[in-house]
Amino acid sequence: MNNEKSNNPISIRSRKWIIDALLKLMEEKPYEKISIKEISDRAGLVRKTFYRNFESKEDVLYEYITELMKEAEKAFEALDSLTPYSMSYAYFEFWHEHVDFLRLIHKNNLFIIILKHLEKYAPTVFVKFKAHVMKDFDDTFLKYYNEFHSAGIWHMLEKWIASGAQETPKQLAQIYSDISLNKPHLKI
């Protein structure tokens, strides 16, 4: 994967076209049957331009999801309080806005990519937004804490998509909050 992406406007535009082309092709056919040539042709670019910007189609999805994660981080930055409910609501609300993409990667058996990003991204989010709460715990605890919450919220997201995305972000946030705080919401 190219770690150093060019900020040249032409390169940025080419990467956007390539990402858009792959996503459109994924709507038409299975991901594993999409070739680099098809992506390049759909983007109106030559293969050389593809390889100047990406190493593989996985790299294309990685960049797209990385950009989505940066958007999600902005939602966290806007929060007034950092509770399990508020953070998970921001998370599920964000993904609710991108439900078509989630359905697309789920249909193509690629949902694990979201988890891989969460595992990478969660420690940064926790340090940035919950540093005051996390400061008293050792690195071993934090490592497993991050893995536990990343996998849990990812599984909820995957179950939500697999079940037809019926629940609202508020409902999902309440469930996550109740689980996190070990306070199941009781119906009386």
PDB file of C-alpha atoms in Angstrom:
ATOM      1  CA  MET A   1       0.000   0.000   0.000  1.00  0.00           C
ATOM      2  CA  ASN A   2       1.297   3.436  -0.875  1.00  0.00           C
ATOM      3  CA  ASN A   3       1.900   5.261   2.385  1.00  0.00           C
ATOM      4  CA  GLU A   4       2.893   8.492   0.722  1.00  0.00           C
ATOM      5  CA  LYS A   5      -0.049   9.661  -1.367  1.00  0.00           C
ATOM      6  CA  SER A   6       0.502  12.692  -3.555  1.00  0.00           C
ATOM      7  CA  ASN A   7      -1.424  15.830  -2.714  1.00  0.00           C
ATOM      8  CA  ASN A   8      -1.168  16.913  -6.317  1.00  0.00           C
ATOM      9  CA  PRO A   9      -4.699  17.880  -7.459  1.00  0.00           C
ATOM     10  CA  ILE A  10      -4.429  15.614 -10.498  1.00  0.00           C
ATOM     11  CA  SER A  11      -3.424  12.659  -8.314  1.00  0.00           C
ATOM     12  CA  ILE A  12      -6.209  13.402  -5.823  1.00  0.00           C
ATOM     13  CA  ARG A  13      -8.741  13.549  -8.666  1.00  0.00           C
ATOM     14  CA  SER A  14      -7.406  10.288 -10.166  1.00  0.00           C
ATOM     15  CA  ARG A  15      -7.690   8.502  -6.810  1.00  0.00           C
ATOM     16  CA  LYS A  16     -11.270   9.745  -6.418  1.00  0.00           C
ATOM     17  CA  TRP A  17     -12.172   8.508  -9.893  1.00  0.00           C
ATOM     18  CA  ILE A  18     -10.592   5.118  -9.160  1.00  0.00           C
ATOM     19  CA  ILE A  19     -12.466   4.802  -5.850  1.00  0.00           C
ATOM     20  CA  ASP A  20     -15.751   5.777  -7.506  1.00  0.00           C
ATOM     21  CA  ALA A  21     -15.111   3.314 -10.341  1.00  0.00           C
ATOM     22  CA  LEU A  22     -14.456   0.419  -7.953  1.00  0.00           C
ATOM     23  CA  LEU A  23     -17.569   1.172  -5.892  1.00  0.00           C
ATOM     24  CA  LYS A  24     -19.740   1.351  -9.019  1.00  0.00           C
ATOM     25  CA  LEU A  25     -18.285  -1.900 -10.334  1.00  0.00           C
ATOM     26  CA  MET A  26     -18.976  -3.563  -6.969  1.00  0.00           C
ATOM     27  CA  GLU A  27     -22.647  -2.721  -7.430  1.00  0.00           C
ATOM     28  CA  GLU A  28     -22.618  -4.608 -10.734  1.00  0.00           C
ATOM     29  CA  LYS A  29     -20.480  -7.654 -10.029  1.00  0.00           C
ATOM     30  CA  PRO A  30     -18.657  -9.481  -7.244  1.00  0.00           C
ATOM     31  CA  TYR A  31     -15.565  -7.764  -5.910  1.00  0.00           C
ATOM     32  CA  GLU A  32     -13.320 -10.762  -6.536  1.00  0.00           C
ATOM     33  CA  LYS A  33     -14.222 -10.689 -10.245  1.00  0.00           C
ATOM     34  CA  ILE A  34     -13.277  -7.022 -10.724  1.00  0.00           C
ATOM     35  CA  SER A  35      -9.930  -6.469 -12.424  1.00  0.00           C
ATOM     36  CA  ILE A  36      -7.577  -3.510 -12.205  1.00  0.00           C
ATOM     37  CA  LYS A  37      -8.114  -3.014 -15.935  1.00  0.00           C
ATOM     38  CA  GLU A  38     -11.883  -2.735 -15.411  1.00  0.00           C
ATOM     39  CA  ILE A  39     -11.393  -0.214 -12.616  1.00  0.00           C
ATOM     40  CA  SER A  40      -8.975   1.838 -14.728  1.00  0.00           C
ATOM     41  CA  ASP A  41     -11.269   1.721 -17.764  1.00  0.00           C
ATOM     42  CA  ARG A  42     -14.325   2.736 -15.704  1.00  0.00           C
ATOM     43  CA  ALA A  43     -12.322   5.612 -14.191  1.00  0.00           C
ATOM     44  CA  GLY A  44     -11.216   6.707 -17.664  1.00  0.00           C
ATOM     45  CA  LEU A  45      -7.574   6.239 -16.733  1.00  0.00           C
ATOM     46  CA  VAL A  46      -4.728   4.002 -17.833  1.00  0.00           C
ATOM     47  CA  ARG A  47      -3.496   1.157 -15.629  1.00  0.00           C
ATOM     48  CA  LYS A  48      -0.242   3.017 -15.074  1.00  0.00           C
ATOM     49  CA  THR A  49      -2.198   5.780 -13.338  1.00  0.00           C
ATOM     50  CA  PHE A  50      -3.905   3.188 -11.150  1.00  0.00           C
ATOM     51  CA  TYR A  51      -0.558   1.739 -10.070  1.00  0.00           C
ATOM     52  CA  ARG A  52       0.896   5.196  -9.529  1.00  0.00           C
ATOM     53  CA  ASN A  53      -1.777   5.733  -6.883  1.00  0.00           C
ATOM     54  CA  PHE A  54      -2.618   2.258  -5.576  1.00  0.00           C
ATOM     55  CA  GLU A  55      -0.992  -1.146  -5.294  1.00  0.00           C
ATOM     56  CA  SER A  56      -4.217  -3.153  -5.397  1.00  0.00           C
ATOM     57  CA  LYS A  57      -7.983  -2.871  -5.311  1.00  0.00           C
ATOM     58  CA  GLU A  58      -7.730  -3.586  -1.559  1.00  0.00           C
ATOM     59  CA  ASP A  59      -5.619  -0.447  -1.330  1.00  0.00           C
ATOM     60  CA  VAL A  60      -8.447   1.475  -3.032  1.00  0.00           C
ATOM     61  CA  LEU A  61     -10.972   0.317  -0.424  1.00  0.00           C
ATOM     62  CA  TYR A  62      -8.469   1.026   2.342  1.00  0.00           C
ATOM     63  CA  GLU A  63      -8.113   4.635   1.221  1.00  0.00           C
ATOM     64  CA  TYR A  64     -11.867   5.096   0.930  1.00  0.00           C
ATOM     65  CA  ILE A  65     -12.500   3.694   4.404  1.00  0.00           C
ATOM     66  CA  THR A  66      -9.647   5.767   5.834  1.00  0.00           C
ATOM     67  CA  GLU A  67     -11.367   8.877   4.484  1.00  0.00           C
ATOM     68  CA  LEU A  68     -14.636   7.704   6.030  1.00  0.00           C
ATOM     69  CA  MET A  69     -12.889   7.223   9.385  1.00  0.00           C
ATOM     70  CA  LYS A  70     -11.567  10.785   9.193  1.00  0.00           C
ATOM     71  CA  GLU A  71     -15.146  11.968   8.684  1.00  0.00           C
ATOM     72  CA  ALA A  72     -16.287   9.885  11.658  1.00  0.00           C
ATOM     73  CA  GLU A  73     -13.594  11.477  13.792  1.00  0.00           C
ATOM     74  CA  LYS A  74     -15.113  14.889  13.059  1.00  0.00           C
ATOM     75  CA  ALA A  75     -18.394  13.622  14.492  1.00  0.00           C
ATOM     76  CA  PHE A  76     -16.570  12.655  17.694  1.00  0.00           C
ATOM     77  CA  GLU A  77     -14.884  16.065  17.846  1.00  0.00           C
ATOM     78  CA  ALA A  78     -18.307  17.731  17.858  1.00  0.00           C
ATOM     79  CA  LEU A  79     -19.490  15.822  20.937  1.00  0.00           C
ATOM     80  CA  ASP A  80     -20.089  17.719  24.159  1.00  0.00           C
ATOM     81  CA  SER A  81     -19.819  14.621  26.345  1.00  0.00           C
ATOM     82  CA  LEU A  82     -17.936  11.392  25.822  1.00  0.00           C
ATOM     83  CA  THR A  83     -20.232   8.736  27.190  1.00  0.00           C
ATOM     84  CA  PRO A  84     -20.729   5.259  25.727  1.00  0.00           C
ATOM     85  CA  TYR A  85     -24.129   6.465  24.480  1.00  0.00           C
ATOM     86  CA  SER A  86     -22.927   9.702  22.871  1.00  0.00           C
ATOM     87  CA  MET A  87     -19.897   8.113  21.214  1.00  0.00           C
ATOM     88  CA  SER A  88     -21.802   5.088  19.914  1.00  0.00           C
ATOM     89  CA  TYR A  89     -24.663   7.305  18.734  1.00  0.00           C
ATOM     90  CA  ALA A  90     -22.183   9.413  16.737  1.00  0.00           C
ATOM     91  CA  TYR A  91     -20.678   6.193  15.356  1.00  0.00           C
ATOM     92  CA  PHE A  92     -23.980   4.595  14.354  1.00  0.00           C
ATOM     93  CA  GLU A  93     -25.388   7.874  13.024  1.00  0.00           C
ATOM     94  CA  PHE A  94     -22.296   8.242  10.856  1.00  0.00           C
ATOM     95  CA  TRP A  95     -22.608   4.727   9.458  1.00  0.00           C
ATOM     96  CA  HIS A  96     -26.352   5.182   8.967  1.00  0.00           C
ATOM     97  CA  GLU A  97     -25.424   7.926   6.487  1.00  0.00           C
ATOM     98  CA  HIS A  98     -23.162   5.413   4.683  1.00  0.00           C
ATOM     99  CA  VAL A  99     -25.492   2.415   4.857  1.00  0.00           C
ATOM    100  CA  ASP A 100     -25.307   1.811   1.104  1.00  0.00           C
ATOM    101  CA  PHE A 101     -21.541   1.400   1.303  1.00  0.00           C
ATOM    102  CA  LEU A 102     -21.897  -0.970   4.269  1.00  0.00           C
ATOM    103  CA  ARG A 103     -24.420  -3.047   2.334  1.00  0.00           C
ATOM    104  CA  LEU A 104     -22.076  -3.125  -0.639  1.00  0.00           C
ATOM    105  CA  ILE A 105     -19.087  -4.407   1.313  1.00  0.00           C
ATOM    106  CA  HIS A 106     -21.272  -6.825   3.262  1.00  0.00           C
ATOM    107  CA  LYS A 107     -22.689  -8.236   0.009  1.00  0.00           C
ATOM    108  CA  ASN A 108     -19.098  -8.738  -1.195  1.00  0.00           C
ATOM    109  CA  ASN A 109     -17.956 -10.431   2.040  1.00  0.00           C
ATOM    110  CA  LEU A 110     -15.600  -7.562   2.820  1.00  0.00           C
ATOM    111  CA  PHE A 111     -17.077  -6.344   6.097  1.00  0.00           C
ATOM    112  CA  ILE A 112     -13.951  -7.452   7.964  1.00  0.00           C
ATOM    113  CA  ILE A 113     -12.179  -4.446   6.441  1.00  0.00           C
ATOM    114  CA  ILE A 114     -14.182  -2.198   8.760  1.00  0.00           C
ATOM    115  CA  LEU A 115     -12.941  -4.163  11.786  1.00  0.00           C
ATOM    116  CA  LYS A 116      -9.340  -3.906  10.621  1.00  0.00           C
ATOM    117  CA  HIS A 117      -9.747  -0.143  10.401  1.00  0.00           C
ATOM    118  CA  LEU A 118     -11.409   0.031  13.801  1.00  0.00           C
ATOM    119  CA  GLU A 119      -8.581  -1.959  15.371  1.00  0.00           C
ATOM    120  CA  LYS A 120      -6.132   0.523  13.927  1.00  0.00           C
ATOM    121  CA  TYR A 121      -8.225   3.609  14.565  1.00  0.00           C
ATOM    122  CA  ALA A 122      -9.784   2.907  17.977  1.00  0.00           C
ATOM    123  CA  PRO A 123      -6.626   3.466  20.044  1.00  0.00           C
ATOM    124  CA  THR A 124      -6.229   6.908  18.465  1.00  0.00           C
ATOM    125  CA  VAL A 125      -9.863   7.743  19.165  1.00  0.00           C
ATOM    126  CA  PHE A 126      -9.659   6.555  22.761  1.00  0.00           C
ATOM    127  CA  VAL A 127      -6.431   8.457  23.411  1.00  0.00           C
ATOM    128  CA  LYS A 128      -7.736  11.605  21.788  1.00  0.00           C
ATOM    129  CA  PHE A 129     -11.235  11.632  23.211  1.00  0.00           C
ATOM    130  CA  LYS A 130     -11.023   9.627  26.426  1.00  0.00           C
ATOM    131  CA  ALA A 131      -7.465  10.328  27.565  1.00  0.00           C
ATOM    132  CA  HIS A 132      -8.611  11.633  30.949  1.00  0.00           C
ATOM    133  CA  VAL A 133     -10.514   8.404  31.646  1.00  0.00           C
ATOM    134  CA  MET A 134      -7.834   6.090  30.258  1.00  0.00           C
ATOM    135  CA  LYS A 135      -4.776   7.658  31.921  1.00  0.00           C
ATOM    136  CA  ASP A 136      -4.854   5.412  35.006  1.00  0.00           C
ATOM    137  CA  PHE A 137      -4.775   2.112  33.114  1.00  0.00           C
ATOM    138  CA  ASP A 138      -1.690   0.249  31.951  1.00  0.00           C
ATOM    139  CA  ASP A 139      -0.876  -0.487  28.316  1.00  0.00           C
ATOM    140  CA  THR A 140      -1.894  -4.149  28.546  1.00  0.00           C
ATOM    141  CA  PHE A 141      -5.364  -3.264  29.795  1.00  0.00           C
ATOM    142  CA  LEU A 142      -5.752  -0.555  27.133  1.00  0.00           C
ATOM    143  CA  LYS A 143      -4.694  -2.926  24.367  1.00  0.00           C
ATOM    144  CA  TYR A 144      -7.433  -5.412  25.263  1.00  0.00           C
ATOM    145  CA  TYR A 145      -9.953  -2.694  26.071  1.00  0.00           C
ATOM    146  CA  ASN A 146      -9.533  -1.281  22.569  1.00  0.00           C
ATOM    147  CA  GLU A 147      -9.811  -4.712  20.947  1.00  0.00           C
ATOM    148  CA  PHE A 148     -12.908  -5.584  22.971  1.00  0.00           C
ATOM    149  CA  HIS A 149     -14.779  -2.403  22.111  1.00  0.00           C
ATOM    150  CA  SER A 150     -13.661  -2.357  18.474  1.00  0.00           C
ATOM    151  CA  ALA A 151     -14.841  -5.911  17.897  1.00  0.00           C
ATOM    152  CA  GLY A 152     -18.067  -5.414  19.830  1.00  0.00           C
ATOM    153  CA  ILE A 153     -19.201  -2.303  18.013  1.00  0.00           C
ATOM    154  CA  TRP A 154     -18.095  -3.807  14.689  1.00  0.00           C
ATOM    155  CA  HIS A 155     -20.169  -6.939  15.334  1.00  0.00           C
ATOM    156  CA  MET A 156     -23.166  -4.765  16.168  1.00  0.00           C
ATOM    157  CA  LEU A 157     -22.698  -2.852  12.917  1.00  0.00           C
ATOM    158  CA  GLU A 158     -22.354  -6.066  10.923  1.00  0.00           C
ATOM    159  CA  LYS A 159     -25.426  -7.620  12.583  1.00  0.00           C
ATOM    160  CA  TRP A 160     -27.376  -4.421  11.880  1.00  0.00           C
ATOM    161  CA  ILE A 161     -26.506  -4.554   8.159  1.00  0.00           C
ATOM    162  CA  ALA A 162     -27.072  -8.314   7.909  1.00  0.00           C
ATOM    163  CA  SER A 163     -30.493  -7.874   9.549  1.00  0.00           C
ATOM    164  CA  GLY A 164     -31.603  -5.186   7.120  1.00  0.00           C
ATOM    165  CA  ALA A 165     -30.582  -2.067   9.091  1.00  0.00           C
ATOM    166  CA  GLN A 166     -33.928  -1.891  10.885  1.00  0.00           C
ATOM    167  CA  GLU A 167     -32.908  -0.235  14.150  1.00  0.00           C
ATOM    168  CA  THR A 168     -32.237   3.477  14.417  1.00  0.00           C
ATOM    169  CA  PRO A 169     -28.850   4.855  15.479  1.00  0.00           C
ATOM    170  CA  LYS A 170     -30.493   5.863  18.787  1.00  0.00           C
ATOM    171  CA  GLN A 171     -31.649   2.291  19.420  1.00  0.00           C
ATOM    172  CA  LEU A 172     -28.209   0.902  18.609  1.00  0.00           C
ATOM    173  CA  ALA A 173     -26.507   3.497  20.812  1.00  0.00           C
ATOM    174  CA  GLN A 174     -28.794   2.612  23.717  1.00  0.00           C
ATOM    175  CA  ILE A 175     -27.984  -1.075  23.301  1.00  0.00           C
ATOM    176  CA  TYR A 176     -24.241  -0.384  23.130  1.00  0.00           C
ATOM    177  CA  SER A 177     -24.423   1.940  26.135  1.00  0.00           C
ATOM    178  CA  ASP A 178     -26.396  -0.589  28.174  1.00  0.00           C
ATOM    179  CA  ILE A 179     -23.891  -3.316  27.325  1.00  0.00           C
ATOM    180  CA  SER A 180     -20.873  -1.094  28.044  1.00  0.00           C
ATOM    181  CA  LEU A 181     -22.231   0.074  31.369  1.00  0.00           C
ATOM    182  CA  ASN A 182     -23.625  -3.375  32.239  1.00  0.00           C
ATOM    183  CA  LYS A 183     -27.031  -1.799  32.735  1.00  0.00           C
ATOM    184  CA  PRO A 184     -29.464  -3.596  30.484  1.00  0.00           C
ATOM    185  CA  HIS A 185     -32.441  -1.469  29.594  1.00  0.00           C
ATOM    186  CA  LEU A 186     -35.388  -3.138  31.275  1.00  0.00           C
ATOM    187  CA  LYS A 187     -38.849  -3.090  29.761  1.00  0.00           C
ATOM    188  CA  ILE A 188     -41.506  -2.920  32.444  1.00  0.00           C
TER     189      ILE A 188
END
